[in-house]
mmCIF file of C-alpha atoms in Angstrom:
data_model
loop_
_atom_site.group_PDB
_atom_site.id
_atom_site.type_symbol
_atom_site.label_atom_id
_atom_site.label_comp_id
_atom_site.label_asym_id
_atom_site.label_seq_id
_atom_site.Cartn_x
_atom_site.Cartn_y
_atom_site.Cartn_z
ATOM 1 C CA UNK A 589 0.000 0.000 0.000
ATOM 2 C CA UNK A 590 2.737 2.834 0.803
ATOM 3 C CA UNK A 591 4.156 1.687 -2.420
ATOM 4 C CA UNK A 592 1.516 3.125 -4.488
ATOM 5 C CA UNK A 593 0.618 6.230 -2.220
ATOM 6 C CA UNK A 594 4.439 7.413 -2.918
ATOM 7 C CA UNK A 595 3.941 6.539 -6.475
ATOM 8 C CA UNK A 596 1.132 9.015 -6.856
ATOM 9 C CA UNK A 597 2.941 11.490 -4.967
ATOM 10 C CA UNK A 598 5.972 11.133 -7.776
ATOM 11 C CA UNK A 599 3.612 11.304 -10.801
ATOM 12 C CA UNK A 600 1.532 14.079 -9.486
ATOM 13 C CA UNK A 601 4.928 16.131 -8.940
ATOM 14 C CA UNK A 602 5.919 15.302 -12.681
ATOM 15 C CA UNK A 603 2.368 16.443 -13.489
ATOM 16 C CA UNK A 604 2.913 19.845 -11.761
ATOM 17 C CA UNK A 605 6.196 20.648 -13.515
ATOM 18 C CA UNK A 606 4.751 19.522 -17.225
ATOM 19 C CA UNK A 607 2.478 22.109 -16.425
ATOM 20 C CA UNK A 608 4.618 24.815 -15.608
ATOM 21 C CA UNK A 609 6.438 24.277 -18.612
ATOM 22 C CA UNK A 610 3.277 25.895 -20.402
ATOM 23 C CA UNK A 611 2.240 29.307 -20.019
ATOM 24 C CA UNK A 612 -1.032 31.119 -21.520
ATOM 25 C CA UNK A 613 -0.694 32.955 -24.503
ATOM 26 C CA UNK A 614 -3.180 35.867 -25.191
ATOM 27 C CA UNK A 615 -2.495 38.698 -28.086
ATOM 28 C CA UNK A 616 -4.432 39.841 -30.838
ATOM 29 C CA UNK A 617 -3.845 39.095 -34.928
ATOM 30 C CA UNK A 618 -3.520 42.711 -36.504
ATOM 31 C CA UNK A 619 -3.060 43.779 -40.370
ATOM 32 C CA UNK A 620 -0.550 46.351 -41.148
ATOM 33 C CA UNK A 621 -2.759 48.726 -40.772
ATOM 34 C CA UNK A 622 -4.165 47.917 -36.993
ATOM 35 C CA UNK A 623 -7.049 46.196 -37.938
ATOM 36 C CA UNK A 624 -8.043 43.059 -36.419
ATOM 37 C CA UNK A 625 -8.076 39.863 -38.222
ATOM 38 C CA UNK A 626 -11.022 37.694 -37.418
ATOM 39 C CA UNK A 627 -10.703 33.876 -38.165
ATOM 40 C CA UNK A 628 -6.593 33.868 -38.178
ATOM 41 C CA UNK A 629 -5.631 30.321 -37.526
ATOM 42 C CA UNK A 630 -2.403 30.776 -34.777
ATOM 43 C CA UNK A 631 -0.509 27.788 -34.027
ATOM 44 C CA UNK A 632 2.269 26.330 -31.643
ATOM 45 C CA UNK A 633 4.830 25.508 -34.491
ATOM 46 C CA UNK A 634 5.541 21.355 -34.402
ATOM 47 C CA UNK A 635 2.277 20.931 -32.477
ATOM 48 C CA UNK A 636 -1.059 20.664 -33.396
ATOM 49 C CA UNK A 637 -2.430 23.231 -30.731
ATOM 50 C CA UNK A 638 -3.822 26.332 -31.935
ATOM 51 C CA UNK A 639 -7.083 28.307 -31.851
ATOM 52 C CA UNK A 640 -8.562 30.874 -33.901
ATOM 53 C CA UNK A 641 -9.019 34.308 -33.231
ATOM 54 C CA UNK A 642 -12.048 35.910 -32.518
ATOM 55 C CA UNK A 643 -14.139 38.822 -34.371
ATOM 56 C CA UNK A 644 -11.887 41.249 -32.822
ATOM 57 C CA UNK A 645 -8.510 39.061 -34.265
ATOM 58 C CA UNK A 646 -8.112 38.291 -30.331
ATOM 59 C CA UNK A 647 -6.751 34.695 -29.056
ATOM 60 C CA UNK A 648 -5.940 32.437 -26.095
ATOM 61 C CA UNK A 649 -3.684 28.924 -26.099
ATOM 62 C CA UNK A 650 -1.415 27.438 -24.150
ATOM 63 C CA UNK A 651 2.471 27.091 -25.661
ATOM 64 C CA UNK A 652 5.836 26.627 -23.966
ATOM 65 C CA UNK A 653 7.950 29.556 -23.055
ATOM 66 C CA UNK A 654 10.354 29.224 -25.414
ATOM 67 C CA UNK A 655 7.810 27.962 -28.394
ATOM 68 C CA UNK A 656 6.917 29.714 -31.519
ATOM 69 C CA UNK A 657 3.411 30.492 -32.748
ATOM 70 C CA UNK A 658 2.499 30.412 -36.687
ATOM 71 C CA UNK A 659 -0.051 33.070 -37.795
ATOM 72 C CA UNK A 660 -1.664 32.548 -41.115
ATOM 73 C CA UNK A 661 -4.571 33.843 -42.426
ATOM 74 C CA UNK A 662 -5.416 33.412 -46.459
ATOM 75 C CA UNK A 663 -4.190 36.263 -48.587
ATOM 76 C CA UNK A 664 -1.439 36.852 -46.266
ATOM 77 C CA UNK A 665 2.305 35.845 -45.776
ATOM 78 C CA UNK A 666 2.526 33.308 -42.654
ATOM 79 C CA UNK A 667 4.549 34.987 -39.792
ATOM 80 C CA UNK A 668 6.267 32.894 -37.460
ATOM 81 C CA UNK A 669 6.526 34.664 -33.511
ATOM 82 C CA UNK A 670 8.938 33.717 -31.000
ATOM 83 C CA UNK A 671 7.950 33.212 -27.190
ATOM 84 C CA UNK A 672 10.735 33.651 -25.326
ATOM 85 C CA UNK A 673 11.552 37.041 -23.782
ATOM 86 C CA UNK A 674 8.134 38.115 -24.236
#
């Protein structure tokens, strides 16, 4: 029996610093002009997580620190944004 409790105790300490490895993302998908895009697809580059943004070109996802998000939209160049620092 105090095999297993110290077993969950080990996993559920892994499980708390996978999570802090990921940090929400929030920002908002503008044109060159300022205006929001609605319906931009932003992705965490190598993943398959990603979300779309909102009619006011907002978003929310979870990435890594240090990841990369891919913003494409059609009729415009993909741009690729770097996490870290920010």
């Amino acid at each position: 029996m105090f095999k297993k409790i110290v077993l969950f105790t080990v996993v559920l300490c892994f499980s708390f610093i996978a999570m802090a490895q990921q940090q929400q993302i929030t920002g908002t998908v503008v044109d060159v002009k300022g205006n929001p895009i609605p319906g931009a697809t932003v992705l965490v580059e190598g993943t398959q997580n990603g979300t779309a943004t909102d009619p006011d070109g907002k978003f929310t996802l979870m990435a890594p620190a240090n990841g990369t998000l891919l913003v494409s939209f059609i009729g415009y160049t993909t741009e690729k944004v770097a996490l870290a620092g920010k």
